[in-house]
XYZ file of C-alpha atoms in Angstrom:
319
model
C 101.200 136.030 135.070
C 104.059 135.208 132.719
C 107.509 135.532 134.288
C 110.639 136.040 132.200
C 114.373 136.018 132.838
C 116.430 136.525 129.719
C 114.952 134.251 127.053
C 113.314 131.968 129.642
C 109.583 132.601 129.939
C 107.043 130.613 131.966
C 103.352 130.986 132.650
C 101.932 129.795 135.989
C 102.479 126.038 136.243
C 105.418 126.031 133.791
C 109.209 125.738 133.763
C 111.420 127.227 131.072
C 115.160 127.622 130.566
C 117.082 130.060 128.407
C 119.942 132.540 128.346
C 120.536 135.947 129.885
C 122.696 137.783 127.364
C 125.406 139.855 129.023
C 127.969 140.650 126.322
C 130.206 139.254 123.623
C 133.272 137.047 123.626
C 136.589 138.104 122.101
C 135.527 136.995 118.612
C 132.399 139.137 118.793
C 130.007 136.248 119.451
C 127.202 136.982 121.917
C 127.166 134.919 125.096
C 124.545 134.423 127.755
C 124.278 132.934 131.209
C 122.085 129.819 131.603
C 118.884 130.796 133.417
C 115.649 129.142 134.464
C 112.194 130.285 135.515
C 109.965 128.008 137.581
C 106.565 129.653 137.819
C 104.308 128.079 140.423
C 100.683 127.229 139.806
C 99.759 129.375 142.813
C 100.881 132.922 143.657
C 103.515 133.418 146.332
C 106.975 134.758 147.036
C 109.943 134.826 144.664
C 113.252 133.085 145.361
C 116.400 133.874 143.383
C 119.299 131.405 143.286
C 122.638 131.587 141.542
C 125.819 129.506 141.377
C 129.425 129.764 140.201
C 129.987 133.471 140.628
C 133.477 132.114 141.276
C 134.302 129.964 138.285
C 135.904 127.015 140.083
C 133.134 126.695 142.712
C 131.035 123.963 141.147
C 129.039 122.466 144.030
C 126.359 125.128 143.655
C 125.828 124.087 140.048
C 125.507 120.516 141.313
C 122.784 121.661 143.707
C 120.807 123.398 140.965
C 121.278 120.449 138.620
C 119.640 118.192 141.202
C 116.988 120.590 142.543
C 115.323 121.713 139.305
C 114.264 118.233 138.053
C 112.620 117.607 141.431
C 110.422 120.693 141.233
C 106.866 120.429 139.951
C 105.403 123.900 139.301
C 101.925 122.439 139.827
C 102.898 121.952 143.482
C 104.672 125.289 143.850
C 103.418 128.607 145.232
C 105.420 131.526 143.934
C 108.343 131.757 141.536
C 111.957 130.608 141.446
C 114.466 132.498 139.305
C 117.855 130.847 138.724
C 121.151 131.793 137.142
C 122.983 128.500 136.855
C 126.451 129.862 136.021
C 127.314 133.490 136.781
C 131.042 133.780 136.063
C 130.839 132.640 132.437
C 134.432 133.289 131.406
C 136.008 131.795 134.555
C 133.786 128.718 134.369
C 134.992 127.967 130.839
C 138.571 127.564 132.081
C 137.748 126.350 135.640
C 139.380 129.353 137.314
C 138.234 131.419 140.277
C 138.419 134.928 138.818
C 137.018 136.314 135.582
C 140.047 136.191 133.237
C 138.703 139.011 131.075
C 139.256 141.625 133.810
C 141.039 139.581 136.508
C 138.182 140.204 138.926
C 136.581 138.132 141.651
C 132.933 138.327 140.628
C 131.621 138.328 144.184
C 133.292 141.679 144.746
C 131.532 143.389 141.831
C 127.947 143.791 143.119
C 125.694 145.649 142.501
C 127.586 146.011 139.249
C 127.602 148.535 136.445
C 125.836 147.855 133.144
C 128.424 149.925 131.233
C 131.464 148.828 133.257
C 133.968 145.993 133.100
C 133.044 142.446 132.123
C 132.465 141.429 135.758
C 130.540 144.610 136.562
C 128.226 144.048 133.588
C 127.531 140.426 134.577
C 127.003 141.515 138.178
C 124.564 144.235 137.090
C 122.508 141.807 134.991
C 122.297 139.181 137.716
C 121.676 141.812 140.401
C 118.684 143.077 138.458
C 117.297 139.539 138.442
C 118.158 138.927 142.095
C 116.481 142.092 143.335
C 113.169 140.995 141.835
C 113.054 138.357 144.589
C 111.952 138.182 148.218
C 114.808 135.844 149.210
C 118.241 135.182 147.690
C 120.546 132.154 147.872
C 124.024 132.760 146.410
C 125.554 129.270 146.254
C 129.319 129.053 146.809
C 132.013 126.728 148.128
C 135.478 127.224 149.573
C 137.014 127.170 146.097
C 139.354 124.176 145.874
C 140.518 124.336 149.498
C 139.015 122.078 152.163
C 136.225 123.721 154.145
C 133.279 122.730 156.297
C 129.722 123.242 155.037
C 128.407 126.566 156.280
C 126.076 129.437 155.471
C 127.448 132.970 155.552
C 125.489 135.995 156.751
C 127.349 138.969 155.321
C 125.182 142.031 156.046
C 126.659 142.744 159.495
C 125.022 142.596 162.903
C 123.845 146.222 162.830
C 121.971 145.821 159.555
C 118.183 146.077 159.731
C 117.882 142.683 157.979
C 120.439 140.889 160.144
C 117.850 138.762 161.967
C 116.071 137.921 158.711
C 119.337 136.801 157.113
C 120.209 134.753 160.204
C 116.809 133.077 160.034
C 117.345 132.224 156.362
C 120.780 130.781 157.181
C 119.364 128.725 160.047
C 116.554 127.369 157.878
C 119.026 126.366 155.149
C 120.603 124.286 157.865
C 124.159 123.265 156.930
C 125.039 122.975 160.619
C 127.374 125.981 160.751
C 126.847 129.707 160.224
C 129.497 132.378 159.740
C 127.963 135.636 160.968
C 130.501 138.233 159.874
C 130.123 141.386 157.791
C 131.432 140.705 154.317
C 133.589 142.771 151.957
C 132.047 145.387 149.695
C 130.818 143.938 146.422
C 129.424 140.662 147.741
C 125.859 139.876 146.678
C 125.041 138.820 150.248
C 126.298 142.210 151.430
C 124.615 144.333 148.749
C 121.153 142.769 148.387
C 120.066 143.232 152.033
C 120.402 146.974 151.399
C 117.514 146.483 148.946
C 115.451 144.866 151.722
C 116.027 141.266 150.574
C 117.259 138.605 153.029
C 120.308 137.043 151.372
C 122.763 134.362 152.410
C 125.843 132.766 150.940
C 125.899 128.983 151.493
C 129.522 127.818 151.297
C 129.116 124.158 150.391
C 132.431 122.639 151.397
C 135.435 122.856 149.124
C 136.342 120.519 146.301
C 138.036 119.935 142.981
C 134.990 119.080 140.914
C 131.911 117.706 142.683
C 131.633 116.940 146.392
C 128.501 114.793 146.655
C 128.111 115.169 150.424
C 128.212 118.963 150.237
C 125.953 119.016 147.186
C 123.354 116.942 149.027
C 123.492 119.331 151.983
C 122.837 122.143 149.504
C 119.895 120.310 147.937
C 118.420 119.677 151.385
C 119.004 123.329 152.280
C 117.170 124.619 149.215
C 114.173 122.393 149.945
C 114.235 123.508 153.588
C 113.967 127.105 152.385
C 111.242 126.334 149.847
C 109.172 124.550 152.484
C 109.721 126.931 155.403
C 108.896 130.032 153.359
C 105.738 128.585 151.812
C 106.812 127.742 148.262
C 106.078 124.073 148.999
C 103.563 122.554 151.380
C 104.826 121.052 154.600
C 106.974 122.023 157.556
C 110.659 121.976 158.447
C 112.310 121.125 161.742
C 114.751 124.021 162.095
C 117.800 122.801 163.997
C 120.119 124.863 166.153
C 123.259 125.878 164.272
C 126.829 126.427 165.422
C 127.656 130.063 164.773
C 131.065 131.702 164.386
C 131.627 135.448 164.224
C 135.326 135.700 163.426
C 138.353 134.011 161.884
C 142.012 133.607 162.718
C 144.228 132.658 159.769
C 147.489 130.762 160.081
C 150.408 130.706 157.685
C 153.522 128.591 157.486
C 156.481 129.940 159.531
C 158.839 127.998 157.263
C 158.783 126.119 153.990
C 158.184 122.390 153.846
C 155.343 119.892 154.176
C 152.305 120.401 156.419
C 150.820 117.687 158.644
C 147.598 118.571 160.485
C 147.115 117.439 164.071
C 143.354 118.025 164.065
C 140.507 117.339 161.644
C 138.362 119.791 159.725
C 135.367 120.776 161.881
C 137.026 119.810 165.169
C 136.958 122.099 168.181
C 140.417 123.336 169.125
C 141.688 124.957 172.305
C 144.052 127.871 172.669
C 147.585 126.481 172.661
C 146.605 123.238 170.934
C 148.845 122.228 168.019
C 147.144 122.787 164.673
C 149.870 121.561 162.327
C 153.544 120.738 161.952
C 155.921 121.625 159.139
C 158.642 119.116 158.271
C 161.289 118.562 155.619
C 160.751 115.904 152.915
C 162.652 113.558 155.268
C 160.278 114.118 158.185
C 162.645 116.378 160.093
C 160.641 118.854 162.222
C 160.892 122.507 161.240
C 157.918 124.212 162.940
C 154.885 123.596 165.132
C 151.930 126.008 164.975
C 149.410 126.291 167.805
C 145.987 127.926 168.050
C 145.885 131.448 169.440
C 142.263 131.083 170.582
C 139.538 128.515 171.168
C 137.549 127.776 168.033
C 136.770 125.359 165.193
C 139.135 124.272 162.431
C 137.072 125.732 159.594
C 139.216 125.703 156.473
C 142.548 124.234 155.372
C 144.720 124.202 152.298
C 144.391 121.080 150.169
C 148.012 120.459 149.176
C 150.682 119.822 151.841
C 153.606 121.767 150.373
C 154.074 125.342 151.620
C 156.497 128.226 151.281
C 157.291 130.549 154.154
C 154.254 132.675 154.935
C 151.881 130.678 152.739
C 148.292 130.186 153.918
C 147.668 126.937 155.798
C 144.349 127.085 157.679
C 141.643 129.143 159.372
C 140.135 128.744 162.821
C 136.658 130.175 163.386
C 136.306 131.989 166.700
C 133.651 133.603 168.904
C 131.522 130.446 168.785
C 127.970 130.055 170.072
C 124.752 128.235 169.131
C 121.979 129.937 167.210
């Protein structure tokens, strides 16, 4: 059966790319999101993937750029639908939020086809996503430094919680954040439609991060193999799971020096970072409130009073 997404159309055993038209730019020119359809030779499930719903989060695009050329529809069971760049306007200027309506796209789902720019894009991509049996919404920690993780955002009481956890474990970045997400996230909304959905956060970088991109490529192929799109089997490894965060800001202005490395275990009372003057004079020392893992840090060392510095993931176990 022919499968279409926007102008991309593929019969069984074919790949096609095209555009999903979602509106017009300020000069009245139509614009569309880059999309692809990979229609397997054999029937099977449908996977939907998307990247760059935040316009400066590029590692997901790097994953798709590397995955698609490796896929042979003659060896595939089922269908893969892809939106390569979701936040069109933000991507053009390498910013996080859609500049047309100053909105974070991953707070706009399930969208509104007659709403704001972000709501319209969200509605169009949500319609495509909810045609699938599984959803991967590829992200990264914007331009801050962050470990590679997969986020389960539906909440532990959701009927699909175990299915989303399984999908996160199969993707296999090594770490899972299992915490209910804010309203408007795709990984929060799509499980309500009965579709297991996760949000791989592939590190944090300015531009490409090849290590995180490769983890994403491996994760996609883990999913494709485990769920029967490709022949073979996957060794599903135990993951380190966190279920909460503590955020730390700067108690004074100055320059931050970390005492521990990203991904390290920290103990309650252990020093996380110091703040000094430009001459190295000590101004503040910040310690961890709880045991956990240093999960995310700011990239630049200069801080003002109260500015975000880092996050420690808490409530850690193995899953």
